[in-house]
Amino acid sequence: MRKISAHYIFPIAQAPLRNAVITLADDGTITDISTDQPNVQEMEGVEFYNGIVAPAFVNAHCHLELSYMRGKIEQGIGVSEFVQNVAYQRRQARAKRVVHAAEFADALLYESGIAAVGDIANDDSCFEVKKNSSVFYHTFIEKFGLLPRGEADVGVGGAHIGAGGAHVGAPVRGLPREGGAHVGAPLQGLVRVAEGFNIRASVTPHAPYSVSPQVLQDLMSLVNPQDMVSIHHLESFAEQQLFETGWGALASLFLAMGLTLPPANGEHSLRYLSQYIARDVQLLLVHNLYITQRHYDFAASHWDNLFWVLCPCSNWYIERALPPVEMLRKNGAVIALGTDSWASHPSLLLQDDLIVLHHKFPHIPLHELLTWATLNGAKALKINHLYGSLEPGKAPGLVWIQGADLSSLRLTTATTVRRLL
Ligand SMILES: [Zn+2]
């Protein structure tokens, strides 16, 4: 049993507490949160921490298998260039390096206070890492596919690096194409492989611009009612241009590669998705860098269980822009946070996304920001019965937030976060 206290405890499920003590069983399950305790700093048997104690974080969007691309891709180049660089790096990858980098990233995620991750996978290269991890992973088996079935003939995800394989080159330069029959068989195969590793997994499309109607239709036939769909959405200005006008950097890339432009050309991307993703599907829209009120209104009217996952550090790395946080807050959007991959995040630390957001939007209460990084992420991944808030019966893990300004409850550039248990 442990008893823990701090200047502030943020249970998230209720307002921040002072003079409170959390009691935990040996397995990390919270048994009690007592309030109005006098002299918590002096109480016998209580570990007191200078700063803030909160539930461990939930990183709602990551790509563990891209960790080996850390520092390999230049900043500020825009998504079109970035995607081509990722494809190039994938062709250079060696399985051992992929796995070693993922192990390192997984350890960093754990130590930095991440309890759970919504992780995108294009292959099985990191399943073993996840199986051995103390972090909970929900793996989204992601599918690209641009041409209608039968028009091309390449495999799942294009640049595939199998668990035992050394190096399999991508069949096309840049974005992978779809081909052959129903996309289901290889994807379901990967889900079964994941389940063999005791990893929770489900299928998901990559982005509105990178899946053809046929692929989207096939994919959604594989999504069970209990599954979530996590899709990259309006991560770049080029993507917005592609859907709204049919031109721009991404459109040029498609044409240069001989690919068919998405049929939603002239409509916005959410209208396209809505034709295939049903109202009751729990949908995680990731990035949303260029959404407007029109996008928000459409999404909110079409899907009942909607999560807006923001990755500010990644957006700044690639596009030198931040998402429209105030518009989302004004509309009461349910916001969660992700780091995205180490290819586009300088540190892979979710705390840096929080610090960036608090620096840019200092009026946002810390309680609200931490809710995005904890409970909302847990709800997005449907694990909030265990993670995301300090409540008796849950075992969410704890983080210790040091170096925040406790008088104003603001994060600072000196703020650090580390796992307590
Ligand atoms: Zn991503």
GROMACS .gro file of C-alpha atoms and ligand atoms in nm:
model
  422
    1MET     CA    1   0.000   0.000   0.000
    2ARG     CA    2   0.119   0.356  -0.074
    3LYS     CA    3  -0.014   0.692   0.034
    4ILE     CA    4   0.069   0.985  -0.192
    5SER     CA    5   0.014   1.358  -0.166
    6ALA     CA    6   0.132   1.677  -0.336
    7HIS     CA    7   0.068   2.051  -0.337
    8TYR     CA    8  -0.211   1.978  -0.585
    9ILE     CA    9  -0.379   1.654  -0.681
   10PHE     CA   10  -0.568   1.660  -1.010
   11PRO     CA   11  -0.813   1.368  -1.001
   12ILE     CA   12  -0.954   1.496  -1.336
   13ALA     CA   13  -1.294   1.344  -1.254
   14GLN     CA   14  -1.334   1.631  -1.006
   15ALA     CA   15  -1.178   1.972  -0.943
   16PRO     CA   16  -0.813   1.992  -0.830
   17LEU     CA   17  -0.759   1.910  -0.463
   18ARG     CA   18  -0.526   2.049  -0.199
   19ASN     CA   19  -0.455   1.868   0.128
   20ALA     CA   20  -0.558   1.535  -0.020
   21VAL     CA   21  -0.406   1.189   0.006
   22ILE     CA   22  -0.438   0.910  -0.250
   23THR     CA   23  -0.421   0.557  -0.112
   24LEU     CA   24  -0.321   0.281  -0.352
   25ALA     CA   25  -0.310  -0.096  -0.321
   26ASP     CA   26   0.011  -0.279  -0.412
   27ASP     CA   27  -0.116  -0.342  -0.766
   28GLY     CA   28  -0.170   0.033  -0.823
   29THR     CA   29  -0.547   0.029  -0.778
   30ILE     CA   30  -0.674   0.341  -0.603
   31THR     CA   31  -0.857   0.248  -0.287
   32ASP     CA   32  -0.926   0.593  -0.145
   33ILE     CA   33  -0.884   0.966  -0.200
   34SER     CA   34  -0.919   1.150   0.129
   35THR     CA   35  -0.957   1.527   0.134
   36ASP     CA   36  -0.920   1.803   0.395
   37GLN     CA   37  -0.620   1.630   0.550
   38PRO     CA   38  -0.423   1.861   0.781
   39ASN     CA   39  -0.045   1.884   0.743
   40VAL     CA   40  -0.016   1.637   0.456
   41GLN     CA   41   0.353   1.724   0.423
   42GLU     CA   42   0.415   1.598   0.775
   43MET     CA   43   0.186   1.294   0.781
   44GLU     CA   44   0.354   0.968   0.868
   45GLY     CA   45   0.354   0.713   0.589
   46VAL     CA   46   0.260   0.970   0.323
   47GLU     CA   47   0.495   1.038   0.029
   48PHE     CA   48   0.469   1.410  -0.041
   49TYR     CA   49   0.568   1.549  -0.383
   50ASN     CA   50   0.646   1.911  -0.461
   51GLY     CA   51   0.415   2.008  -0.742
   52ILE     CA   52   0.119   1.828  -0.898
   53VAL     CA   53   0.014   1.464  -0.904
   54ALA     CA   54  -0.224   1.355  -1.179
   55PRO     CA   55  -0.329   1.035  -1.356
   56ALA     CA   56  -0.078   0.899  -1.606
   57PHE     CA   57  -0.132   1.031  -1.957
   58VAL     CA   58  -0.297   0.872  -2.259
   59ASN     CA   59  -0.123   0.936  -2.589
   60ALA     CA   60  -0.413   0.898  -2.831
   61HIS     CA   61  -0.206   0.902  -3.150
   62CYS     CA   62   0.141   0.762  -3.207
   63HIS     CA   63   0.331   0.547  -3.459
   64LEU     CA   64   0.573   0.337  -3.255
   65GLU     CA   65   0.706   0.165  -3.568
   66LEU     CA   66   0.829   0.498  -3.711
   67SER     CA   67   1.047   0.574  -3.407
   68TYR     CA   68   1.363   0.492  -3.604
   69MET     CA   69   1.293   0.802  -3.818
   70ARG     CA   70   1.371   1.029  -3.521
   71GLY     CA   71   1.549   1.339  -3.653
   72LYS     CA   72   1.568   1.199  -4.007
   73ILE     CA   73   1.316   1.433  -4.170
   74GLU     CA   74   1.366   1.805  -4.198
   75GLN     CA   75   1.124   2.039  -4.018
   76GLY     CA   76   0.876   2.274  -4.183
   77ILE     CA   77   0.857   2.098  -4.519
   78GLY     CA   78   0.480   2.038  -4.529
   79VAL     CA   79   0.292   1.709  -4.531
   80SER     CA   80   0.334   1.632  -4.900
   81GLU     CA   81   0.717   1.634  -4.872
   82PHE     CA   82   0.697   1.470  -4.532
   83VAL     CA   83   0.495   1.171  -4.660
   84GLN     CA   84   0.744   1.118  -4.942
   85ASN     CA   85   1.031   1.129  -4.691
   86VAL     CA   86   0.857   0.870  -4.471
   87ALA     CA   87   0.818   0.640  -4.771
   88TYR     CA   88   1.187   0.688  -4.855
   89GLN     CA   89   1.293   0.615  -4.497
   90ARG     CA   90   1.075   0.302  -4.493
   91ARG     CA   91   1.259   0.173  -4.799
   92GLN     CA   92   1.591   0.221  -4.616
   93ALA     CA   93   1.473   0.055  -4.297
   94ARG     CA   94   1.617  -0.260  -4.147
   95ALA     CA   95   1.396  -0.467  -3.919
   96LYS     CA   96   1.644  -0.475  -3.630
   97ARG     CA   97   1.675  -0.098  -3.626
   98VAL     CA   98   1.298  -0.056  -3.638
   99VAL     CA   99   1.255  -0.281  -3.336
  100HIS     CA  100   1.542  -0.130  -3.134
  101ALA     CA  101   1.409   0.222  -3.187
  102ALA     CA  102   1.058   0.108  -3.091
  103GLU     CA  103   1.190  -0.049  -2.771
  104PHE     CA  104   1.367   0.275  -2.683
  105ALA     CA  105   1.054   0.479  -2.762
  106ASP     CA  106   0.833   0.246  -2.559
  107ALA     CA  107   1.061   0.282  -2.255
  108LEU     CA  108   1.059   0.659  -2.295
  109LEU     CA  109   0.680   0.666  -2.322
  110TYR     CA  110   0.653   0.462  -2.003
  111GLU     CA  111   0.903   0.664  -1.801
  112SER     CA  112   0.751   0.993  -1.914
  113GLY     CA  113   0.417   0.890  -1.767
  114ILE     CA  114   0.224   0.747  -2.059
  115ALA     CA  115  -0.021   0.481  -1.944
  116ALA     CA  116  -0.181   0.402  -2.278
  117VAL     CA  117  -0.130   0.468  -2.647
  118GLY     CA  118  -0.350   0.466  -2.956
  119ASP     CA  119  -0.083   0.338  -3.192
  120ILE     CA  120  -0.096   0.321  -3.570
  121ALA     CA  121   0.067   0.016  -3.730
  122ASN     CA  122   0.123  -0.075  -4.093
  123ASP     CA  123   0.288  -0.405  -4.013
  124ASP     CA  124   0.370  -0.643  -3.729
  125SER     CA  125   0.726  -0.524  -3.666
  126CYS     CA  126   0.653  -0.382  -3.318
  127PHE     CA  127   0.397  -0.631  -3.187
  128GLU     CA  128   0.660  -0.806  -2.974
  129VAL     CA  129   0.766  -0.470  -2.823
  130LYS     CA  130   0.406  -0.392  -2.733
  131LYS     CA  131   0.349  -0.737  -2.590
  132ASN     CA  132   0.642  -0.691  -2.350
  133SER     CA  133   0.553  -0.333  -2.259
  134SER     CA  134   0.401  -0.197  -1.939
  135VAL     CA  135   0.217   0.057  -2.154
  136PHE     CA  136  -0.130  -0.039  -2.278
  137TYR     CA  137  -0.153  -0.019  -2.657
  138HIS     CA  138  -0.457  -0.017  -2.878
  139THR     CA  139  -0.317  -0.087  -3.223
  140PHE     CA  140  -0.492   0.060  -3.524
  141ILE     CA  141  -0.397  -0.152  -3.825
  142GLU     CA  142  -0.388   0.121  -4.085
  143LYS     CA  143  -0.466   0.097  -4.453
  144PHE     CA  144  -0.369   0.319  -4.744
  145GLY     CA  145  -0.519   0.256  -5.086
  146LEU     CA  146  -0.576   0.503  -5.361
  147LEU     CA  147  -0.689   0.327  -5.672
  148PRO     CA  148  -1.007   0.127  -5.714
  149ARG     CA  149  -0.970  -0.246  -5.664
  150GLY     CA  150  -0.808  -0.426  -5.955
  151GLU     CA  151  -0.631  -0.124  -6.102
  152ALA     CA  152  -0.299  -0.195  -5.938
  153ASP     CA  153  -0.146  -0.487  -5.760
  154VAL     CA  154   0.055  -0.415  -5.450
  155GLY     CA  155   0.022  -0.516  -5.088
  156VAL     CA  156  -0.092  -0.383  -4.753
  157GLY     CA  157   0.053  -0.050  -4.659
  158GLY     CA  158   0.305  -0.047  -4.943
  159ALA     CA  159   0.631  -0.021  -4.754
  160HIS     CA  160   0.597  -0.332  -4.541
  161ILE     CA  161   0.861  -0.440  -4.294
  162GLY     CA  162   0.761  -0.774  -4.152
  163ALA     CA  163   0.860  -0.901  -3.810
  164GLY     CA  164   1.112  -1.147  -3.942
  165GLY     CA  165   1.186  -0.974  -4.271
  166ALA     CA  166   1.502  -0.782  -4.332
  167HIS     CA  167   1.407  -0.529  -4.592
  168VAL     CA  168   1.116  -0.522  -4.832
  169GLY     CA  169   1.116  -0.221  -5.060
  170ALA     CA  170   0.802  -0.018  -5.124
  171PRO     CA  171   0.645  -0.102  -5.458
  172VAL     CA  172   0.573   0.258  -5.545
  173ARG     CA  173   0.751   0.582  -5.469
  174GLY     CA  174   0.558   0.786  -5.214
  175LEU     CA  175   0.204   0.688  -5.131
  176PRO     CA  176   0.122   0.317  -5.155
  177ARG     CA  177  -0.153   0.207  -5.390
  178GLU     CA  178  -0.428  -0.040  -5.336
  179GLY     CA  179  -0.472  -0.338  -5.556
  180GLY     CA  180  -0.616  -0.682  -5.592
  181ALA     CA  181  -0.919  -0.815  -5.412
  182HIS     CA  182  -1.106  -0.705  -5.099
  183VAL     CA  183  -0.857  -0.541  -4.861
  184GLY     CA  184  -0.990  -0.749  -4.574
  185ALA     CA  185  -0.781  -1.066  -4.580
  186PRO     CA  186  -0.434  -0.920  -4.510
  187LEU     CA  187  -0.573  -0.670  -4.260
  188GLN     CA  188  -0.771  -0.929  -4.071
  189GLY     CA  189  -0.460  -1.145  -4.079
  190LEU     CA  190  -0.264  -0.869  -3.904
  191VAL     CA  191  -0.541  -0.823  -3.647
  192ARG     CA  192  -0.523  -1.196  -3.573
  193VAL     CA  193  -0.142  -1.177  -3.544
  194ALA     CA  194  -0.182  -0.885  -3.299
  195GLU     CA  195  -0.434  -1.081  -3.095
  196GLY     CA  196  -0.181  -1.367  -3.085
  197PHE     CA  197   0.051  -1.122  -2.908
  198ASN     CA  198  -0.232  -1.024  -2.670
  199ILE     CA  199  -0.251  -0.679  -2.827
  200ARG     CA  200  -0.589  -0.516  -2.874
  201ALA     CA  201  -0.619  -0.422  -3.242
  202SER     CA  202  -0.866  -0.303  -3.504
  203VAL     CA  203  -0.848  -0.178  -3.862
  204THR     CA  204  -0.858   0.186  -3.968
  205PRO     CA  205  -0.814   0.398  -4.281
  206HIS     CA  206  -0.513   0.631  -4.306
  207ALA     CA  207  -0.671   0.956  -4.427
  208PRO     CA  208  -0.956   1.072  -4.650
  209TYR     CA  209  -0.712   1.153  -4.931
  210SER     CA  210  -0.533   0.819  -4.921
  211VAL     CA  211  -0.819   0.572  -4.938
  212SER     CA  212  -1.040   0.511  -5.239
  213PRO     CA  213  -1.415   0.461  -5.193
  214GLN     CA  214  -1.373   0.088  -5.253
  215VAL     CA  215  -1.102   0.057  -4.990
  216LEU     CA  216  -1.299   0.264  -4.742
  217GLN     CA  217  -1.607   0.052  -4.801
  218ASP     CA  218  -1.408  -0.271  -4.757
  219LEU     CA  219  -1.238  -0.141  -4.444
  220MET     CA  220  -1.556  -0.031  -4.276
  221SER     CA  221  -1.706  -0.375  -4.332
  222LEU     CA  222  -1.429  -0.501  -4.097
  223VAL     CA  223  -1.497  -0.250  -3.819
  224ASN     CA  224  -1.686  -0.410  -3.531
  225PRO     CA  225  -1.935  -0.210  -3.322
  226GLN     CA  226  -1.693  -0.203  -3.028
  227ASP     CA  227  -1.402  -0.076  -3.243
  228MET     CA  228  -1.289   0.282  -3.293
  229VAL     CA  229  -1.179   0.441  -3.620
  230SER     CA  230  -0.877   0.672  -3.606
  231ILE     CA  231  -0.813   0.873  -3.918
  232HIS     CA  232  -0.563   1.146  -4.005
  233HIS     CA  233  -0.766   1.449  -4.100
  234LEU     CA  234  -0.671   1.782  -4.257
  235GLU     CA  235  -0.311   1.755  -4.140
  236SER     CA  236  -0.194   1.987  -4.413
  237PHE     CA  237  -0.304   2.287  -4.613
  238ALA     CA  238  -0.234   2.076  -4.922
  239GLU     CA  239  -0.495   1.823  -4.807
  240GLN     CA  240  -0.753   2.096  -4.765
  241GLN     CA  241  -0.670   2.229  -5.110
  242LEU     CA  242  -0.697   1.883  -5.260
  243PHE     CA  243  -1.051   1.831  -5.131
  244GLU     CA  244  -1.176   2.185  -5.179
  245THR     CA  245  -1.021   2.279  -5.511
  246GLY     CA  246  -0.849   1.975  -5.661
  247TRP     CA  247  -0.512   2.149  -5.680
  248GLY     CA  248  -0.212   2.219  -5.458
  249ALA     CA  249   0.100   2.029  -5.352
  250LEU     CA  250  -0.077   1.704  -5.270
  251ALA     CA  251  -0.281   1.713  -5.591
  252SER     CA  252   0.042   1.769  -5.788
  253LEU     CA  253   0.200   1.471  -5.611
  254PHE     CA  254  -0.097   1.250  -5.699
  255LEU     CA  255  -0.080   1.354  -6.062
  256ALA     CA  256   0.299   1.310  -6.080
  257MET     CA  257   0.257   0.959  -5.942
  258GLY     CA  258  -0.020   0.881  -6.189
  259LEU     CA  259  -0.275   0.840  -5.911
  260THR     CA  260  -0.644   0.912  -5.930
  261LEU     CA  261  -0.744   1.219  -5.734
  262PRO     CA  262  -0.990   1.141  -5.452
  263PRO     CA  263  -1.348   1.138  -5.582
  264ALA     CA  264  -1.445   1.382  -5.310
  265ASN     CA  265  -1.269   1.651  -5.508
  266GLY     CA  266  -1.488   1.958  -5.473
  267GLU     CA  267  -1.644   1.839  -5.149
  268HIS     CA  268  -1.487   1.856  -4.812
  269SER     CA  269  -1.317   1.554  -4.667
  270LEU     CA  270  -1.571   1.483  -4.393
  271ARG     CA  271  -1.857   1.464  -4.639
  272TYR     CA  272  -1.656   1.199  -4.821
  273LEU     CA  273  -1.596   1.000  -4.500
  274SER     CA  274  -1.960   1.029  -4.396
  275GLN     CA  275  -2.065   0.823  -4.695
  276TYR     CA  276  -1.884   0.522  -4.548
  277ILE     CA  277  -1.839   0.574  -4.173
  278ALA     CA  278  -2.167   0.526  -3.987
  279ARG     CA  279  -2.304   0.767  -3.730
  280ASP     CA  280  -2.255   0.531  -3.435
  281VAL     CA  281  -1.888   0.453  -3.505
  282GLN     CA  282  -1.657   0.606  -3.242
  283LEU     CA  283  -1.445   0.830  -3.462
  284LEU     CA  284  -1.107   0.982  -3.375
  285LEU     CA  285  -1.024   1.265  -3.614
  286VAL     CA  286  -0.652   1.323  -3.579
  287HIS     CA  287  -0.471   1.656  -3.641
  288ASN     CA  288  -0.756   1.878  -3.772
  289LEU     CA  289  -0.500   2.146  -3.841
  290TYR     CA  290  -0.703   2.324  -4.107
  291ILE     CA  291  -1.059   2.261  -3.991
  292THR     CA  292  -1.310   2.543  -3.992
  293GLN     CA  293  -1.647   2.591  -3.825
  294ARG     CA  294  -1.803   2.434  -4.135
  295HIS     CA  295  -1.602   2.114  -4.082
  296TYR     CA  296  -1.688   2.108  -3.714
  297ASP     CA  297  -2.060   2.156  -3.776
  298PHE     CA  298  -2.068   1.880  -4.034
  299ALA     CA  299  -1.879   1.632  -3.816
  300ALA     CA  300  -2.083   1.711  -3.506
  301SER     CA  301  -2.406   1.662  -3.696
  302HIS     CA  302  -2.296   1.335  -3.849
  303TRP     CA  303  -2.117   1.139  -3.575
  304ASP     CA  304  -2.237   1.080  -3.220
  305ASN     CA  305  -1.906   0.971  -3.066
  306LEU     CA  306  -1.648   1.211  -3.194
  307PHE     CA  307  -1.300   1.282  -3.058
  308TRP     CA  308  -1.075   1.559  -3.189
  309VAL     CA  309  -0.719   1.437  -3.139
  310LEU     CA  310  -0.462   1.716  -3.159
  311CYS     CA  311  -0.087   1.671  -3.212
  312PRO     CA  312   0.047   2.028  -3.180
  313CYS     CA  313   0.420   1.949  -3.169
  314SER     CA  314   0.394   1.733  -3.480
  315ASN     CA  315   0.190   1.999  -3.661
  316TRP     CA  316   0.451   2.260  -3.576
  317TYR     CA  317   0.731   2.028  -3.687
  318ILE     CA  318   0.576   1.958  -4.028
  319GLU     CA  319   0.356   2.256  -4.113
  320ARG     CA  320   0.472   2.532  -3.877
  321ALA     CA  321   0.108   2.572  -3.770
  322LEU     CA  322  -0.113   2.488  -3.472
  323PRO     CA  323  -0.474   2.357  -3.478
  324PRO     CA  324  -0.773   2.588  -3.415
  325VAL     CA  325  -0.794   2.510  -3.045
  326GLU     CA  326  -1.018   2.804  -2.958
  327MET     CA  327  -1.277   2.716  -3.222
  328LEU     CA  328  -1.291   2.359  -3.092
  329ARG     CA  329  -1.322   2.473  -2.729
  330LYS     CA  330  -1.593   2.724  -2.818
  331ASN     CA  331  -1.794   2.441  -2.972
  332GLY     CA  332  -1.748   2.211  -2.674
  333ALA     CA  333  -1.543   1.958  -2.874
  334VAL     CA  334  -1.405   1.656  -2.692
  335ILE     CA  335  -1.030   1.703  -2.737
  336ALA     CA  336  -0.762   1.439  -2.681
  337LEU     CA  337  -0.388   1.465  -2.744
  338GLY     CA  338  -0.127   1.261  -2.928
  339THR     CA  339   0.239   1.298  -3.007
  340ASP     CA  340   0.226   1.145  -3.356
  341SER     CA  341   0.549   0.963  -3.442
  342TRP     CA  342   0.909   1.042  -3.350
  343ALA     CA  343   0.958   1.127  -3.717
  344SER     CA  344   0.768   1.450  -3.656
  345HIS     CA  345   0.798   1.510  -3.282
  346PRO     CA  346   1.122   1.648  -3.138
  347SER     CA  347   1.093   1.455  -2.809
  348LEU     CA  348   0.800   1.209  -2.824
  349LEU     CA  349   0.700   1.354  -2.486
  350LEU     CA  350   0.330   1.436  -2.457
  351GLN     CA  351   0.421   1.685  -2.184
  352ASP     CA  352   0.581   1.901  -2.454
  353ASP     CA  353   0.249   1.914  -2.640
  354LEU     CA  354   0.088   2.035  -2.317
  355ILE     CA  355   0.361   2.295  -2.262
  356VAL     CA  356   0.328   2.423  -2.620
  357LEU     CA  357  -0.050   2.449  -2.585
  358HIS     CA  358  -0.029   2.628  -2.248
  359HIS     CA  359   0.231   2.868  -2.380
  360LYS     CA  360   0.018   2.952  -2.683
  361PHE     CA  361  -0.317   2.948  -2.501
  362PRO     CA  362  -0.232   3.051  -2.141
  363HIS     CA  363  -0.597   3.118  -2.051
  364ILE     CA  364  -0.690   2.748  -2.082
  365PRO     CA  365  -0.723   2.610  -1.727
  366LEU     CA  366  -0.464   2.345  -1.645
  367HIS     CA  367  -0.743   2.111  -1.538
  368GLU     CA  368  -0.891   2.127  -1.887
  369LEU     CA  369  -0.555   2.069  -2.057
  370LEU     CA  370  -0.481   1.771  -1.835
  371THR     CA  371  -0.827   1.631  -1.908
  372TRP     CA  372  -0.733   1.625  -2.278
  373ALA     CA  373  -0.413   1.435  -2.194
  374THR     CA  374  -0.581   1.185  -1.963
  375LEU     CA  375  -0.953   1.112  -1.940
  376ASN     CA  376  -1.048   1.221  -2.291
  377GLY     CA  377  -0.774   1.005  -2.441
  378ALA     CA  378  -0.889   0.713  -2.227
  379LYS     CA  379  -1.247   0.762  -2.346
  380ALA     CA  380  -1.129   0.787  -2.706
  381LEU     CA  381  -0.962   0.446  -2.672
  382LYS     CA  382  -1.252   0.306  -2.464
  383ILE     CA  383  -1.029   0.232  -2.163
  384ASN     CA  384  -1.167   0.492  -1.922
  385HIS     CA  385  -1.290   0.219  -1.686
  386LEU     CA  386  -0.921   0.174  -1.590
  387TYR     CA  387  -0.729   0.481  -1.707
  388GLY     CA  388  -0.750   0.858  -1.726
  389SER     CA  389  -0.871   0.970  -1.383
  390LEU     CA  390  -0.805   0.919  -1.014
  391GLU     CA  391  -1.105   0.731  -0.880
  392PRO     CA  392  -1.132   0.438  -0.641
  393GLY     CA  393  -1.126   0.111  -0.835
  394LYS     CA  394  -0.915   0.246  -1.122
  395ALA     CA  395  -0.543   0.180  -1.173
  396PRO     CA  396  -0.449   0.468  -1.404
  397GLY     CA  397  -0.086   0.511  -1.296
  398LEU     CA  398   0.032   0.844  -1.154
  399VAL     CA  399   0.252   1.123  -1.287
  400TRP     CA  400   0.442   1.386  -1.094
  401ILE     CA  401   0.439   1.727  -1.264
  402GLN     CA  402   0.726   1.944  -1.141
  403GLY     CA  403   0.824   2.298  -1.230
  404ALA     CA  404   0.473   2.431  -1.298
  405ASP     CA  405   0.380   2.775  -1.165
  406LEU     CA  406   0.167   2.669  -0.869
  407SER     CA  407   0.035   3.018  -0.797
  408SER     CA  408  -0.127   3.050  -1.138
  409LEU     CA  409  -0.146   2.676  -1.218
  410ARG     CA  410   0.035   2.723  -1.548
  411LEU     CA  411   0.285   2.496  -1.714
  412THR     CA  412   0.618   2.655  -1.793
  413THR     CA  413   0.913   2.566  -2.013
  414ALA     CA  414   1.076   2.433  -1.694
  415THR     CA  415   0.792   2.184  -1.635
  416THR     CA  416   0.883   1.818  -1.634
  417VAL     CA  417   0.666   1.509  -1.596
  418ARG     CA  418   0.771   1.172  -1.469
  419ARG     CA  419   0.599   0.854  -1.373
  420LEU     CA  420   0.537   0.791  -1.003
  421LEU     CA  421   0.393   0.444  -1.043
  422ZN      ZN  422  -0.008   1.001  -3.751
   0.00000   0.00000   0.00000
